[in-house]
JSON list of C-alpha atoms in Angstrom, two decimals:
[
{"chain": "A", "resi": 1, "resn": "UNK", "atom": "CA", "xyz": [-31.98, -67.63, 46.71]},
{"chain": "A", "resi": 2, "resn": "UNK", "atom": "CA", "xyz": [-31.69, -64.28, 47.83]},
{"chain": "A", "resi": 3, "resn": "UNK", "atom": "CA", "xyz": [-28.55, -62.62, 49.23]},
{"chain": "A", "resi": 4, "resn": "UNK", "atom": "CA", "xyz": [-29.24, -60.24, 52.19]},
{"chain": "A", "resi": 5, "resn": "UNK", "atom": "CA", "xyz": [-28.89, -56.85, 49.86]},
{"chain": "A", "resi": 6, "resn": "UNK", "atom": "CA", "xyz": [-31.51, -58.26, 47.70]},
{"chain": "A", "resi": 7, "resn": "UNK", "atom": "CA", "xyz": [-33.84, -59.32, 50.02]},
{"chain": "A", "resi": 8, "resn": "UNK", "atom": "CA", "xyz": [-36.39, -56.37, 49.69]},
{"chain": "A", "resi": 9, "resn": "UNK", "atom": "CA", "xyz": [-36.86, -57.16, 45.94]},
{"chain": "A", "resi": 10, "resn": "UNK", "atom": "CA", "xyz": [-37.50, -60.32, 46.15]},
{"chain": "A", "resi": 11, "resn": "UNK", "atom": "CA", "xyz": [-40.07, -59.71, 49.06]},
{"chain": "A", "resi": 12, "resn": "UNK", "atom": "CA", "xyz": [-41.97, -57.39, 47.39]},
{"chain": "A", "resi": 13, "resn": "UNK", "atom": "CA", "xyz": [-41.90, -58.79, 43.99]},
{"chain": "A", "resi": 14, "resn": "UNK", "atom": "CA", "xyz": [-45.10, -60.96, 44.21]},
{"chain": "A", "resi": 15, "resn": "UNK", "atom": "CA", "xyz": [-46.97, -58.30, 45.49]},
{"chain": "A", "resi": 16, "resn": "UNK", "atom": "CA", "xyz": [-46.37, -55.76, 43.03]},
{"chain": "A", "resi": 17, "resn": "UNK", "atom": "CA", "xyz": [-46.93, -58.41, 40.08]},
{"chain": "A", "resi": 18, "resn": "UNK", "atom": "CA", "xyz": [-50.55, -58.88, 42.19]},
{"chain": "A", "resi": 19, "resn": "UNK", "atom": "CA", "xyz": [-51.15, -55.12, 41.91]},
{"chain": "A", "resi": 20, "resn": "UNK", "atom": "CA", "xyz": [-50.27, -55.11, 37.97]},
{"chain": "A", "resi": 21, "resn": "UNK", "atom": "CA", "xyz": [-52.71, -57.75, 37.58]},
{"chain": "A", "resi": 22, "resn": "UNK", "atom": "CA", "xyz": [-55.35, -56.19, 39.13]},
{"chain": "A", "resi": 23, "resn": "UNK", "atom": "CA", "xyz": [-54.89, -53.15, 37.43]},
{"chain": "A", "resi": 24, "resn": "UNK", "atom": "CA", "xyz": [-54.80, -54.70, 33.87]},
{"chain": "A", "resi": 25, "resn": "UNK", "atom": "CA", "xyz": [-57.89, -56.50, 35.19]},
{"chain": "A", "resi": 26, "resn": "UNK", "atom": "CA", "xyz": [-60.12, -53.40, 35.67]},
{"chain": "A", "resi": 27, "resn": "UNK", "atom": "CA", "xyz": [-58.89, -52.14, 32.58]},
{"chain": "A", "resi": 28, "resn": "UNK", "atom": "CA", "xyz": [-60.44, -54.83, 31.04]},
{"chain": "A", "resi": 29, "resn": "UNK", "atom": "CA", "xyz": [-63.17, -54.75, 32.74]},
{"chain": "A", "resi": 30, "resn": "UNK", "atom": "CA", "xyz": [-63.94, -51.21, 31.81]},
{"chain": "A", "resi": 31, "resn": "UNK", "atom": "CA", "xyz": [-63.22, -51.35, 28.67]},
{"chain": "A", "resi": 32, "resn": "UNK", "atom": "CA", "xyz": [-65.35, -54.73, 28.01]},
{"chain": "A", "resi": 33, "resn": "UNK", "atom": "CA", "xyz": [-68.15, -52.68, 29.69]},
{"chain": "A", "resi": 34, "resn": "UNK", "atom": "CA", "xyz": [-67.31, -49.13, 27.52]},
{"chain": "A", "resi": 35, "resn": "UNK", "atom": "CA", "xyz": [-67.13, -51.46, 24.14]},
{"chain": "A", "resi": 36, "resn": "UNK", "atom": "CA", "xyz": [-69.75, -54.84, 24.45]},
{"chain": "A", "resi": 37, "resn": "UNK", "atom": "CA", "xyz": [-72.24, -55.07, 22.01]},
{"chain": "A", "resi": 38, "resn": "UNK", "atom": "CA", "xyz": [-74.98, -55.17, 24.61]},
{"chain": "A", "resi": 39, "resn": "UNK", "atom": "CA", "xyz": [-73.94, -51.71, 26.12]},
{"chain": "A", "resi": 40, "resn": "UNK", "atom": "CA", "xyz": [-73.14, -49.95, 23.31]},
{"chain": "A", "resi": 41, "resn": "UNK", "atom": "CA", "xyz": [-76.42, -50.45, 21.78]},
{"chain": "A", "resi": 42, "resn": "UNK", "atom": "CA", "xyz": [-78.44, -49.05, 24.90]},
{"chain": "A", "resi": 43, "resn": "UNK", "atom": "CA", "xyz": [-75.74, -45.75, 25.01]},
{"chain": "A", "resi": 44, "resn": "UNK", "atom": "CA", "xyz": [-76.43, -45.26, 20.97]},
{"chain": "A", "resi": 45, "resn": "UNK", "atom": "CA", "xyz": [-80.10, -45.34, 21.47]},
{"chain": "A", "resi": 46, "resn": "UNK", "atom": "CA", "xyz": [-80.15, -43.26, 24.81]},
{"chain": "A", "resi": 47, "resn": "UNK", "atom": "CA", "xyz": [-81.72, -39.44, 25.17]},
{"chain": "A", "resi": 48, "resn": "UNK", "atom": "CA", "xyz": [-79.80, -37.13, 26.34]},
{"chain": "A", "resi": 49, "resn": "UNK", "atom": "CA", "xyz": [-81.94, -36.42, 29.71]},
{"chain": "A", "resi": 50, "resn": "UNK", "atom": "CA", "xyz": [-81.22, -40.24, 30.45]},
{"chain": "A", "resi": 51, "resn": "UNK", "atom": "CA", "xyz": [-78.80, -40.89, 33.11]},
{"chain": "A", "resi": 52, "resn": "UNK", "atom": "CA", "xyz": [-77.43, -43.97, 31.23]},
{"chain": "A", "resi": 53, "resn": "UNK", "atom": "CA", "xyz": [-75.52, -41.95, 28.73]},
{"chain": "A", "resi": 54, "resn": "UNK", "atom": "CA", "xyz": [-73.43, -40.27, 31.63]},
{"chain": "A", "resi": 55, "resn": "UNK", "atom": "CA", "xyz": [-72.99, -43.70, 33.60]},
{"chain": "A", "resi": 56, "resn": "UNK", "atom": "CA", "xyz": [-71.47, -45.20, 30.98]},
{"chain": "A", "resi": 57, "resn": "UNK", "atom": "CA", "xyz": [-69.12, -42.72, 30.14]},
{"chain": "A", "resi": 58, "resn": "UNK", "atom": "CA", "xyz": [-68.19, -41.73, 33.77]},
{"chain": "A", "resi": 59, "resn": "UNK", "atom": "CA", "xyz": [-67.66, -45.80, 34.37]},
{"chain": "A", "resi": 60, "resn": "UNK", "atom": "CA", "xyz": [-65.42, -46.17, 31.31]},
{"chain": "A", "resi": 61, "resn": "UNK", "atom": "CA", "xyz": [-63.03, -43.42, 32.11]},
{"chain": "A", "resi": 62, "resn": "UNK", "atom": "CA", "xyz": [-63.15, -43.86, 36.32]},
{"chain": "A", "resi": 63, "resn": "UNK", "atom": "CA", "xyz": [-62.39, -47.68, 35.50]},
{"chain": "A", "resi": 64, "resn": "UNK", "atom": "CA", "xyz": [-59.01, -46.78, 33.02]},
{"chain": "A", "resi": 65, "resn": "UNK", "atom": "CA", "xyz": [-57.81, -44.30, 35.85]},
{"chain": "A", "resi": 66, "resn": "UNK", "atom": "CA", "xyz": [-58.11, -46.06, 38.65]},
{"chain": "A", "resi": 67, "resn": "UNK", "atom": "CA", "xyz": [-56.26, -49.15, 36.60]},
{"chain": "A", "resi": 68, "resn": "UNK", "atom": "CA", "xyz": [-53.53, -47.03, 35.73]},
{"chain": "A", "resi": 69, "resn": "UNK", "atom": "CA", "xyz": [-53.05, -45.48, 39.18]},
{"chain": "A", "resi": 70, "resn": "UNK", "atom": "CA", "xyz": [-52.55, -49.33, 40.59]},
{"chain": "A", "resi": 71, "resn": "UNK", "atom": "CA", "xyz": [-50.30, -50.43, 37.73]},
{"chain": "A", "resi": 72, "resn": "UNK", "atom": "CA", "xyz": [-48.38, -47.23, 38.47]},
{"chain": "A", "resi": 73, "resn": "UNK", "atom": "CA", "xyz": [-48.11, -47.57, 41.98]},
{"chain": "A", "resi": 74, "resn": "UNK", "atom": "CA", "xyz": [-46.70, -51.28, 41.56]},
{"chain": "A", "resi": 75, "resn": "UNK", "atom": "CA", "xyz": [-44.31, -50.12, 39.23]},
{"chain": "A", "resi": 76, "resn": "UNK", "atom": "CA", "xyz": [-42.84, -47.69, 41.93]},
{"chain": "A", "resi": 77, "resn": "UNK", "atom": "CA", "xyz": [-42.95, -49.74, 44.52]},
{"chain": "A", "resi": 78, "resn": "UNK", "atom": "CA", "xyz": [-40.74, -52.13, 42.59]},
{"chain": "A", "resi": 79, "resn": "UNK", "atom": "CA", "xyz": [-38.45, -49.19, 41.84]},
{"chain": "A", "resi": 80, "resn": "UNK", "atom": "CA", "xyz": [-38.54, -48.24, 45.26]},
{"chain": "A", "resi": 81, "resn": "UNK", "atom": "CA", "xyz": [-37.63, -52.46, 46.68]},
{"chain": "A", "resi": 82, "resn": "UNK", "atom": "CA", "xyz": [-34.67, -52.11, 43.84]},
{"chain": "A", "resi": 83, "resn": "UNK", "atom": "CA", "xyz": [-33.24, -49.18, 45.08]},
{"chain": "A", "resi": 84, "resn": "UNK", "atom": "CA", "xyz": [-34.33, -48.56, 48.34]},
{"chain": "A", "resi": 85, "resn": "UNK", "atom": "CA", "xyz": [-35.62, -45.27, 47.44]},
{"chain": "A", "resi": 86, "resn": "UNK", "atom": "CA", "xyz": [-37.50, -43.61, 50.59]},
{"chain": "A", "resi": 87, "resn": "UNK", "atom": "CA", "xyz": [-39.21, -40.77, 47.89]},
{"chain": "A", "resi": 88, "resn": "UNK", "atom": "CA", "xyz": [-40.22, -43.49, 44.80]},
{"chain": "A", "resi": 89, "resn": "UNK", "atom": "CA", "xyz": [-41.57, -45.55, 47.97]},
{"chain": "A", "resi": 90, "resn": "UNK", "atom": "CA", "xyz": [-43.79, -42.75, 49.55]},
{"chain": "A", "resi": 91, "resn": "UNK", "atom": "CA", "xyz": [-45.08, -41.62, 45.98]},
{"chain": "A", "resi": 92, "resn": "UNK", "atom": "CA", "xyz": [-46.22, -45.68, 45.89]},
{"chain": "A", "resi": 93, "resn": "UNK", "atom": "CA", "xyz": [-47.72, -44.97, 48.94]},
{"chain": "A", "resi": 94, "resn": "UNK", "atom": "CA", "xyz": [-49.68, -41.69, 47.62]},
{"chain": "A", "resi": 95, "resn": "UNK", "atom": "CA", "xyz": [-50.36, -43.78, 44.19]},
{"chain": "A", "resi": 96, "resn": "UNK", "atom": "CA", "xyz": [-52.41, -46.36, 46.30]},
{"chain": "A", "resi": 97, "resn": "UNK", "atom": "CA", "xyz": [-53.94, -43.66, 48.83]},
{"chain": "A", "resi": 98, "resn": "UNK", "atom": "CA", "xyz": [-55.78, -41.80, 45.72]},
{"chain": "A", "resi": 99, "resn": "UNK", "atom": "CA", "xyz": [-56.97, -45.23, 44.60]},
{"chain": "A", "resi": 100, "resn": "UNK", "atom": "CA", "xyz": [-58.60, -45.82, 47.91]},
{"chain": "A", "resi": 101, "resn": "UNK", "atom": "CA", "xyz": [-60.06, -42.66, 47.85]},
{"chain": "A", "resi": 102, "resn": "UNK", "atom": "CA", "xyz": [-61.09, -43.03, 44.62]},
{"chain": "A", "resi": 103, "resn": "UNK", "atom": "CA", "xyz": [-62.77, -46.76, 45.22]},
{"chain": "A", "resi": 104, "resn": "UNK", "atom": "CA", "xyz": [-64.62, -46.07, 48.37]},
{"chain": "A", "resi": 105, "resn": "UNK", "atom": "CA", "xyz": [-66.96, -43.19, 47.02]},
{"chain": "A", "resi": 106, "resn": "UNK", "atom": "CA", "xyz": [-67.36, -45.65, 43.50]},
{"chain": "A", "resi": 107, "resn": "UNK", "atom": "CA", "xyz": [-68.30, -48.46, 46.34]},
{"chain": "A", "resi": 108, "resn": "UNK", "atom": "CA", "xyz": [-70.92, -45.78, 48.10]},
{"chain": "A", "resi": 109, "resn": "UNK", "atom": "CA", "xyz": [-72.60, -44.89, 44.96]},
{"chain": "A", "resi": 110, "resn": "UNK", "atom": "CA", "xyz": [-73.00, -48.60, 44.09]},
{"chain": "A", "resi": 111, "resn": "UNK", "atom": "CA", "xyz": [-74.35, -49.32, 47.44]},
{"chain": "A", "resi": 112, "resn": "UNK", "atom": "CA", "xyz": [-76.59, -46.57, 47.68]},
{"chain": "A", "resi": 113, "resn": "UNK", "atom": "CA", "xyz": [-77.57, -46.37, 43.62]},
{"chain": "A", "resi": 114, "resn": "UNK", "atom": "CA", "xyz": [-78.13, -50.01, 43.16]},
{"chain": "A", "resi": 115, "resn": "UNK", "atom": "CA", "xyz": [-80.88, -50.21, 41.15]},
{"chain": "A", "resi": 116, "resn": "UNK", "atom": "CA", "xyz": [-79.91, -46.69, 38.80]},
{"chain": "A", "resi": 117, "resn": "UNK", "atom": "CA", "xyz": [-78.16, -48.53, 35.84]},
{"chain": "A", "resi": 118, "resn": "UNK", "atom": "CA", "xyz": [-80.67, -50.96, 35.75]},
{"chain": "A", "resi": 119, "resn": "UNK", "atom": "CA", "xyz": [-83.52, -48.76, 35.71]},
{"chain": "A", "resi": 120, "resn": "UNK", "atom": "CA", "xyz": [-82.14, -46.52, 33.19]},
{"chain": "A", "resi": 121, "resn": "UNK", "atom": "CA", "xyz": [-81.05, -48.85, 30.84]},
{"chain": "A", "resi": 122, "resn": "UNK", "atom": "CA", "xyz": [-84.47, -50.62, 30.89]},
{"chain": "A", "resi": 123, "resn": "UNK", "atom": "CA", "xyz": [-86.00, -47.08, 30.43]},
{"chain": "A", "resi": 124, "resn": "UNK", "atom": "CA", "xyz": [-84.25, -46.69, 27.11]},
{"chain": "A", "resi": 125, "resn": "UNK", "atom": "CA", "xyz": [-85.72, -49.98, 26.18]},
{"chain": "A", "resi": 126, "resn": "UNK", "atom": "CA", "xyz": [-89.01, -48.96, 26.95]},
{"chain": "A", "resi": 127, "resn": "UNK", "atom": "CA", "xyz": [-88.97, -45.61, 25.04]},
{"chain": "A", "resi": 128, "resn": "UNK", "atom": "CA", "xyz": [-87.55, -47.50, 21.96]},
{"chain": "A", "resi": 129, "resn": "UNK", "atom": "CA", "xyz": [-90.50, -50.28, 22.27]},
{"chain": "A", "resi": 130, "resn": "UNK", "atom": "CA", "xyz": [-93.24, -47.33, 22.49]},
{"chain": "A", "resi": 131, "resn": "UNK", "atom": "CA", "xyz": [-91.67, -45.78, 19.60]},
{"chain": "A", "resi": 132, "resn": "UNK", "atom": "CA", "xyz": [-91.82, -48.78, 17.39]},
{"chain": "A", "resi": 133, "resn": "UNK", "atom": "CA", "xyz": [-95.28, -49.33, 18.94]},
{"chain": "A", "resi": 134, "resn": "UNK", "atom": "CA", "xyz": [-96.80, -46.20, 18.55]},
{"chain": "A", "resi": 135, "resn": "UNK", "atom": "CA", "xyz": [-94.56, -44.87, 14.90]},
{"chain": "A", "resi": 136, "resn": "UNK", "atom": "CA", "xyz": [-93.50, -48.37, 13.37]},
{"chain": "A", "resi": 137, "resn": "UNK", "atom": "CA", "xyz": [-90.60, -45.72, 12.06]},
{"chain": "A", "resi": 138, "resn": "UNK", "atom": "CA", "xyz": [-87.87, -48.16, 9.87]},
{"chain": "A", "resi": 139, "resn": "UNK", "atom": "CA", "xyz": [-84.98, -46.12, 12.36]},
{"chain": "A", "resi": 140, "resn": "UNK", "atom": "CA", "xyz": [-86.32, -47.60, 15.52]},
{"chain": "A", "resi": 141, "resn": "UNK", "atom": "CA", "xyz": [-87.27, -50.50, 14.43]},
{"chain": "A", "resi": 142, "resn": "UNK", "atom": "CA", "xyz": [-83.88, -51.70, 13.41]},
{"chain": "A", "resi": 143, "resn": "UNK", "atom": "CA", "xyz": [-82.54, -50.42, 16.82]},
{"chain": "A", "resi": 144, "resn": "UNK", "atom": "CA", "xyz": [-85.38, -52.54, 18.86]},
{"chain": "A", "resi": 145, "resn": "UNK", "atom": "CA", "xyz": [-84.48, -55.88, 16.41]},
{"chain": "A", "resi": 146, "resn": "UNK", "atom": "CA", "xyz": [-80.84, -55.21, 17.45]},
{"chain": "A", "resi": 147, "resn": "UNK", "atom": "CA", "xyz": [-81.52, -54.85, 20.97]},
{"chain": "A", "resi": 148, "resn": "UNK", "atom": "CA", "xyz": [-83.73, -58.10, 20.74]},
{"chain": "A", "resi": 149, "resn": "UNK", "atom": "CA", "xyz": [-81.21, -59.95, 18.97]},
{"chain": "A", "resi": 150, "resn": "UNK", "atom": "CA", "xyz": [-78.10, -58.89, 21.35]},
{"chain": "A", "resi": 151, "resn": "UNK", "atom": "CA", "xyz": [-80.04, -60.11, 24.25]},
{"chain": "A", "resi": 152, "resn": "UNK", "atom": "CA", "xyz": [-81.62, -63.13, 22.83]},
{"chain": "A", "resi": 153, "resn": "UNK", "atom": "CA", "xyz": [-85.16, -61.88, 24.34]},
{"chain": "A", "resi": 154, "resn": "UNK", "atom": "CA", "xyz": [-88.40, -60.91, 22.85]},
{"chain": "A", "resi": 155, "resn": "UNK", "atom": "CA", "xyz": [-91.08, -58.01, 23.25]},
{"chain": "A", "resi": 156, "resn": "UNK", "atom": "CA", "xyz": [-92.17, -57.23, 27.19]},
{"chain": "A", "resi": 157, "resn": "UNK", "atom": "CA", "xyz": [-95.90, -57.45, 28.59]},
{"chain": "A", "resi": 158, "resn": "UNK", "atom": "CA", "xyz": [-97.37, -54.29, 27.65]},
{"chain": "A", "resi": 159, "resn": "UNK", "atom": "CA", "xyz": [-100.68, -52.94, 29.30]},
{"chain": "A", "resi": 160, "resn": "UNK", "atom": "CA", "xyz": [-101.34, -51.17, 26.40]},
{"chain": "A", "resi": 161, "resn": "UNK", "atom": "CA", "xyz": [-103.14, -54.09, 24.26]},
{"chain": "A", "resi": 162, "resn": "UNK", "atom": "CA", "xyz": [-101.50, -56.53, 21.98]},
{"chain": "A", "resi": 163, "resn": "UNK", "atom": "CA", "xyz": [-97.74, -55.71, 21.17]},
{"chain": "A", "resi": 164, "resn": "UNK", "atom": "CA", "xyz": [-97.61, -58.94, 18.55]},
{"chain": "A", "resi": 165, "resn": "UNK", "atom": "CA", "xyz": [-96.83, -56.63, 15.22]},
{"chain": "A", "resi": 166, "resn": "UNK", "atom": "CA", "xyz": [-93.87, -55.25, 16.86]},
{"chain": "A", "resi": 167, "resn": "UNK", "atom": "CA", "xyz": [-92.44, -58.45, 18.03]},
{"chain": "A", "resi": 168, "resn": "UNK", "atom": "CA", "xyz": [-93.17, -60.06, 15.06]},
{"chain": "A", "resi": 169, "resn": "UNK", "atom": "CA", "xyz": [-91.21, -57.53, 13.03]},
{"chain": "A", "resi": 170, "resn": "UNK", "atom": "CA", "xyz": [-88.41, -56.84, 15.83]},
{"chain": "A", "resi": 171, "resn": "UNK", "atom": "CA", "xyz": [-87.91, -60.13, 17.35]},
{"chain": "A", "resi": 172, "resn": "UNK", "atom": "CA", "xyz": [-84.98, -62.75, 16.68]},
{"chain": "A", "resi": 173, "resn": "UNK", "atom": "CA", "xyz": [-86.31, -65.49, 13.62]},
{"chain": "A", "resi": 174, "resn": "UNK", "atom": "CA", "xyz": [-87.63, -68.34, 14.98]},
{"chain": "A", "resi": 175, "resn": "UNK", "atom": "CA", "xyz": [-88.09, -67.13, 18.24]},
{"chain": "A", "resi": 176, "resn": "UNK", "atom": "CA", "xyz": [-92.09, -66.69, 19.67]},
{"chain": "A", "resi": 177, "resn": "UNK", "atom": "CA", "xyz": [-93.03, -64.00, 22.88]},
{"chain": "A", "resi": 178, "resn": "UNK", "atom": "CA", "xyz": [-94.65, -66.81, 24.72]},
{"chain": "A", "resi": 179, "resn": "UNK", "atom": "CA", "xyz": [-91.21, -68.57, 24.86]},
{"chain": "A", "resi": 180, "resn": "UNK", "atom": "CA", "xyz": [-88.84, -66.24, 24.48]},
{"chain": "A", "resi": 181, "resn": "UNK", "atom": "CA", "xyz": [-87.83, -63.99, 27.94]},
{"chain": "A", "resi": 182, "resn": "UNK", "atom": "CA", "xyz": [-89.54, -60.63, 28.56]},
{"chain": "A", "resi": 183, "resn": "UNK", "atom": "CA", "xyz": [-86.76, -58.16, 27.38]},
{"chain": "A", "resi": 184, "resn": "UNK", "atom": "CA", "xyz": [-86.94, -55.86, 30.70]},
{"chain": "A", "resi": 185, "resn": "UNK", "atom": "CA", "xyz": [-86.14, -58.94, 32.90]},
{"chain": "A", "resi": 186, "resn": "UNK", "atom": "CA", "xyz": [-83.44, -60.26, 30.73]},
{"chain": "A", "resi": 187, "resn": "UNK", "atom": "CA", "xyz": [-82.07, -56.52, 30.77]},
{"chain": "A", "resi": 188, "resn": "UNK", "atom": "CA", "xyz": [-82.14, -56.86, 34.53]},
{"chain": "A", "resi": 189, "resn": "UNK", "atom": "CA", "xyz": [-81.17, -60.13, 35.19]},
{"chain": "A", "resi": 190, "resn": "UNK", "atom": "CA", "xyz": [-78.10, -59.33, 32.56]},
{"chain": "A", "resi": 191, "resn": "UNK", "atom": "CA", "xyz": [-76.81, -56.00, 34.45]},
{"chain": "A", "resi": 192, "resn": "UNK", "atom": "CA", "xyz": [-77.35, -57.44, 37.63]},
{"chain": "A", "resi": 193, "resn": "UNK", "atom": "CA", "xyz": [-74.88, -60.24, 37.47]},
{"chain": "A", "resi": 194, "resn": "UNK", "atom": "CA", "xyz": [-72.55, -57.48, 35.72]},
{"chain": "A", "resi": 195, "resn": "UNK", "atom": "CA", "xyz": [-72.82, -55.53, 38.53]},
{"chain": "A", "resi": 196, "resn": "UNK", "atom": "CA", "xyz": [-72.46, -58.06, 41.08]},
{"chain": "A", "resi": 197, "resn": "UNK", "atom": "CA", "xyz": [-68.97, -59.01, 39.46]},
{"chain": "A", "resi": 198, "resn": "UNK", "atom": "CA", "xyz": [-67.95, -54.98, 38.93]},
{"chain": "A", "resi": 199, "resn": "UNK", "atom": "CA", "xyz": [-69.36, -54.48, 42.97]},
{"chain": "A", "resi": 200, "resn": "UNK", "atom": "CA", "xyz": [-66.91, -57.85, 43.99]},
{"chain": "A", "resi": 201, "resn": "UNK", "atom": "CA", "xyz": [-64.21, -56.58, 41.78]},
{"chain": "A", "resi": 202, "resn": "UNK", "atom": "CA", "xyz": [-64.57, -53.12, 43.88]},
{"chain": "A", "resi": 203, "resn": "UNK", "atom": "CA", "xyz": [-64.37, -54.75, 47.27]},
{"chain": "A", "resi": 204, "resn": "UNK", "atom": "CA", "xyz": [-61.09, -56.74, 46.16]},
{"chain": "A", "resi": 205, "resn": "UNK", "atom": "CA", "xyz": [-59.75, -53.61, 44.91]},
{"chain": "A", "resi": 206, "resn": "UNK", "atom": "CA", "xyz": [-60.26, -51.85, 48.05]},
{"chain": "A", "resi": 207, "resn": "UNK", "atom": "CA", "xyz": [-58.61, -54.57, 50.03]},
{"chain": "A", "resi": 208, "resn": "UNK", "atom": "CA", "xyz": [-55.22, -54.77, 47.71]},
{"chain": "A", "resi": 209, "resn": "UNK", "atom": "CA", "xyz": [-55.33, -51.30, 48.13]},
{"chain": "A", "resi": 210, "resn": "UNK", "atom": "CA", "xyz": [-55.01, -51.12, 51.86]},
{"chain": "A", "resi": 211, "resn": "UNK", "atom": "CA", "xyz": [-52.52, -53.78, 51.96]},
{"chain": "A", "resi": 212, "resn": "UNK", "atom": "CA", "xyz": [-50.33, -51.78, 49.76]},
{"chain": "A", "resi": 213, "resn": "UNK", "atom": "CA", "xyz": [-50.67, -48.76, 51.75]},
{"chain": "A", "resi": 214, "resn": "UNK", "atom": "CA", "xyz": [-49.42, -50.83, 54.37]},
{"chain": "A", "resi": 215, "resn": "UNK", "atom": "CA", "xyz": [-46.85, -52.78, 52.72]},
{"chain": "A", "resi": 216, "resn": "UNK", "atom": "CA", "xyz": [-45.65, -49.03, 51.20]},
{"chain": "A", "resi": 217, "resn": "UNK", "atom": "CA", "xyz": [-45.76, -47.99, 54.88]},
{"chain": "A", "resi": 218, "resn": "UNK", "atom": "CA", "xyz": [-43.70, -50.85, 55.90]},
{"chain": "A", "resi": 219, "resn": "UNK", "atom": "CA", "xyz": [-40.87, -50.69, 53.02]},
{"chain": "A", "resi": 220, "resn": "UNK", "atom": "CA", "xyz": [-40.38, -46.67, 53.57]},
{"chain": "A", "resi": 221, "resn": "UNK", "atom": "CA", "xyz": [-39.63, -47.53, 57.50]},
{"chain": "A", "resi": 222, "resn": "UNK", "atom": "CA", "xyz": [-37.55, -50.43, 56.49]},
{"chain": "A", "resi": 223, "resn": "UNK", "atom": "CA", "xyz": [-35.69, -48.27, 54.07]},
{"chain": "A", "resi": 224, "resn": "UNK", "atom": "CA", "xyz": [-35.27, -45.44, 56.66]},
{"chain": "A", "resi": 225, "resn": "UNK", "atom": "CA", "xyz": [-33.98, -47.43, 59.15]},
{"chain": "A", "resi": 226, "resn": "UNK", "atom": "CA", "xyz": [-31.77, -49.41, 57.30]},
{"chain": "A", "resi": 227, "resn": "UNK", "atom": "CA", "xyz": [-30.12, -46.35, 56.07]},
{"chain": "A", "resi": 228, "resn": "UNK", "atom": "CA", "xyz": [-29.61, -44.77, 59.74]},
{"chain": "A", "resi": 229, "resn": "UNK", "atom": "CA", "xyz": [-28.33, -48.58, 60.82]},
{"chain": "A", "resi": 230, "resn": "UNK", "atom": "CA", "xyz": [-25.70, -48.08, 57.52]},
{"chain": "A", "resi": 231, "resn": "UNK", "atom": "CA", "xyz": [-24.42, -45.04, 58.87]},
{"chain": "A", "resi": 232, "resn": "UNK", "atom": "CA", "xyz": [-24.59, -45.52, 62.59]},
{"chain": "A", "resi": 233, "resn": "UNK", "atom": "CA", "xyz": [-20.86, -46.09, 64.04]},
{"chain": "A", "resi": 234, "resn": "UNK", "atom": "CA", "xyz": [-19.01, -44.41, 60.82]},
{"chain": "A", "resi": 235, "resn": "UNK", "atom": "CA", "xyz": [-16.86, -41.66, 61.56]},
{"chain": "A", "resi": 236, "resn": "UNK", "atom": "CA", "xyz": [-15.19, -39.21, 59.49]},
{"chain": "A", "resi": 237, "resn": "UNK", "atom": "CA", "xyz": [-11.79, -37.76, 59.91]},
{"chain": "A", "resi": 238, "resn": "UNK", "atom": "CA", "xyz": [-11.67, -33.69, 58.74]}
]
């Protein structure tokens, strides 16, 4: 039960908790994606003139900001409900403003890049493959059986001629091309279900993050005219 002074806090309580939670959420989310085996083997064996390199770097750091701006904008907007502070309250507000500006350009470039991830990480599997192909070099080899073995796939169709020495030194034991998947589509199929949960993650973020510009919005003009409502009909005698 709340008493009328503490109404506020126990308002706005839930919703701030919601916001710490989805902050701690795209942390882990980026740093799954900065640290799992299967993209931290593709970064490792990347060139530097592939674009992969830079994605996954850029992702890593954009995700750990953007979770720390939330998480710090729910932590002064519960400062703000405990002490009906107008300033903590409109730097809440600014906290969630430069996440929204920071989410909807991240949502563009998903939207209009869809297919860039994908098609560079696959291109680092394909200049690996060729390598092995072409060299049989002990180096590459032991990146390709890695690769093989963190996606559970096998070899791709090549339209070079047979490919069966390489996948029969590179490919998981047991495991035959003819049954096994075709490592580019497993590559895509894998990213594209990350990125489908990353791109759903986005649009929830961008949603919390207008209704806390709006609940910000709301507590400052409660606060504000609360105060005036405090003062109105006091007088002072000089």
């Amino acid at each position: 039960v709340c008493t009328q002074q503490e109404l506020l806090p126990c308002k706005f309580f839930p919703e701030t908790l919601l916001f710490q939670l989805l902050g701690l959420s795209i942390a882990t989310l980026s740093t799954v994606t900065h640290y799992g085996l299967h993209f931290t083997l593709i970064s490792n064996v990347s060139l530097d003139s592939n674009a992969y390199r830079v994605i996954h770097h850029t992702a890593f750091y954009f995700g750990i900001c953007l979770s720390m701006t939330l998480i710090l904008a729910a932590l002064l907007s519960s400062a703000a409900t405990v002490r009906e502070s107008q300033f903590l309250t409109a730097m809440g507000f600014l906290c969630f403003a430069l996440a929204f500006c920071g989410l909807i350009p991240a949502a563009c470039w998903r939207y209009t890049h869809s297919t860039e991830v994908e098609d560079s990480m696959m291109d680092v599997y394909d200049f690996v493959y060729e390598e092995v192909r072409r060299n049989t070099s002990s180096f590459r080899r032991h990146e390709l059986t890695a690769i093989h073995e963190a996606f559970q796939c096998c070899g791709k169709h090549s339209p070079f001629g047979d490919t069966a020495i390489v996948e029969n030194k590179t490919c998981p034991p047991g495991q035959v091309h003819d049954e096994g998947q075709d490592c580019l589509q497993e590559i895509q199929d894998f990213l594209k279900k990350h990125m489908d949960f990353v791109f759903s993650l986005l649009g929830i973020a961008i949603g919390f993050t207008v209704y806390g510009m709006i609940l910000t919005s709301f507590l400052w003009f409660s606060i504000h005219f609360s105060s005036n409502l405090y003062r109105k009909g006091k007088y002072i005698l000089r």
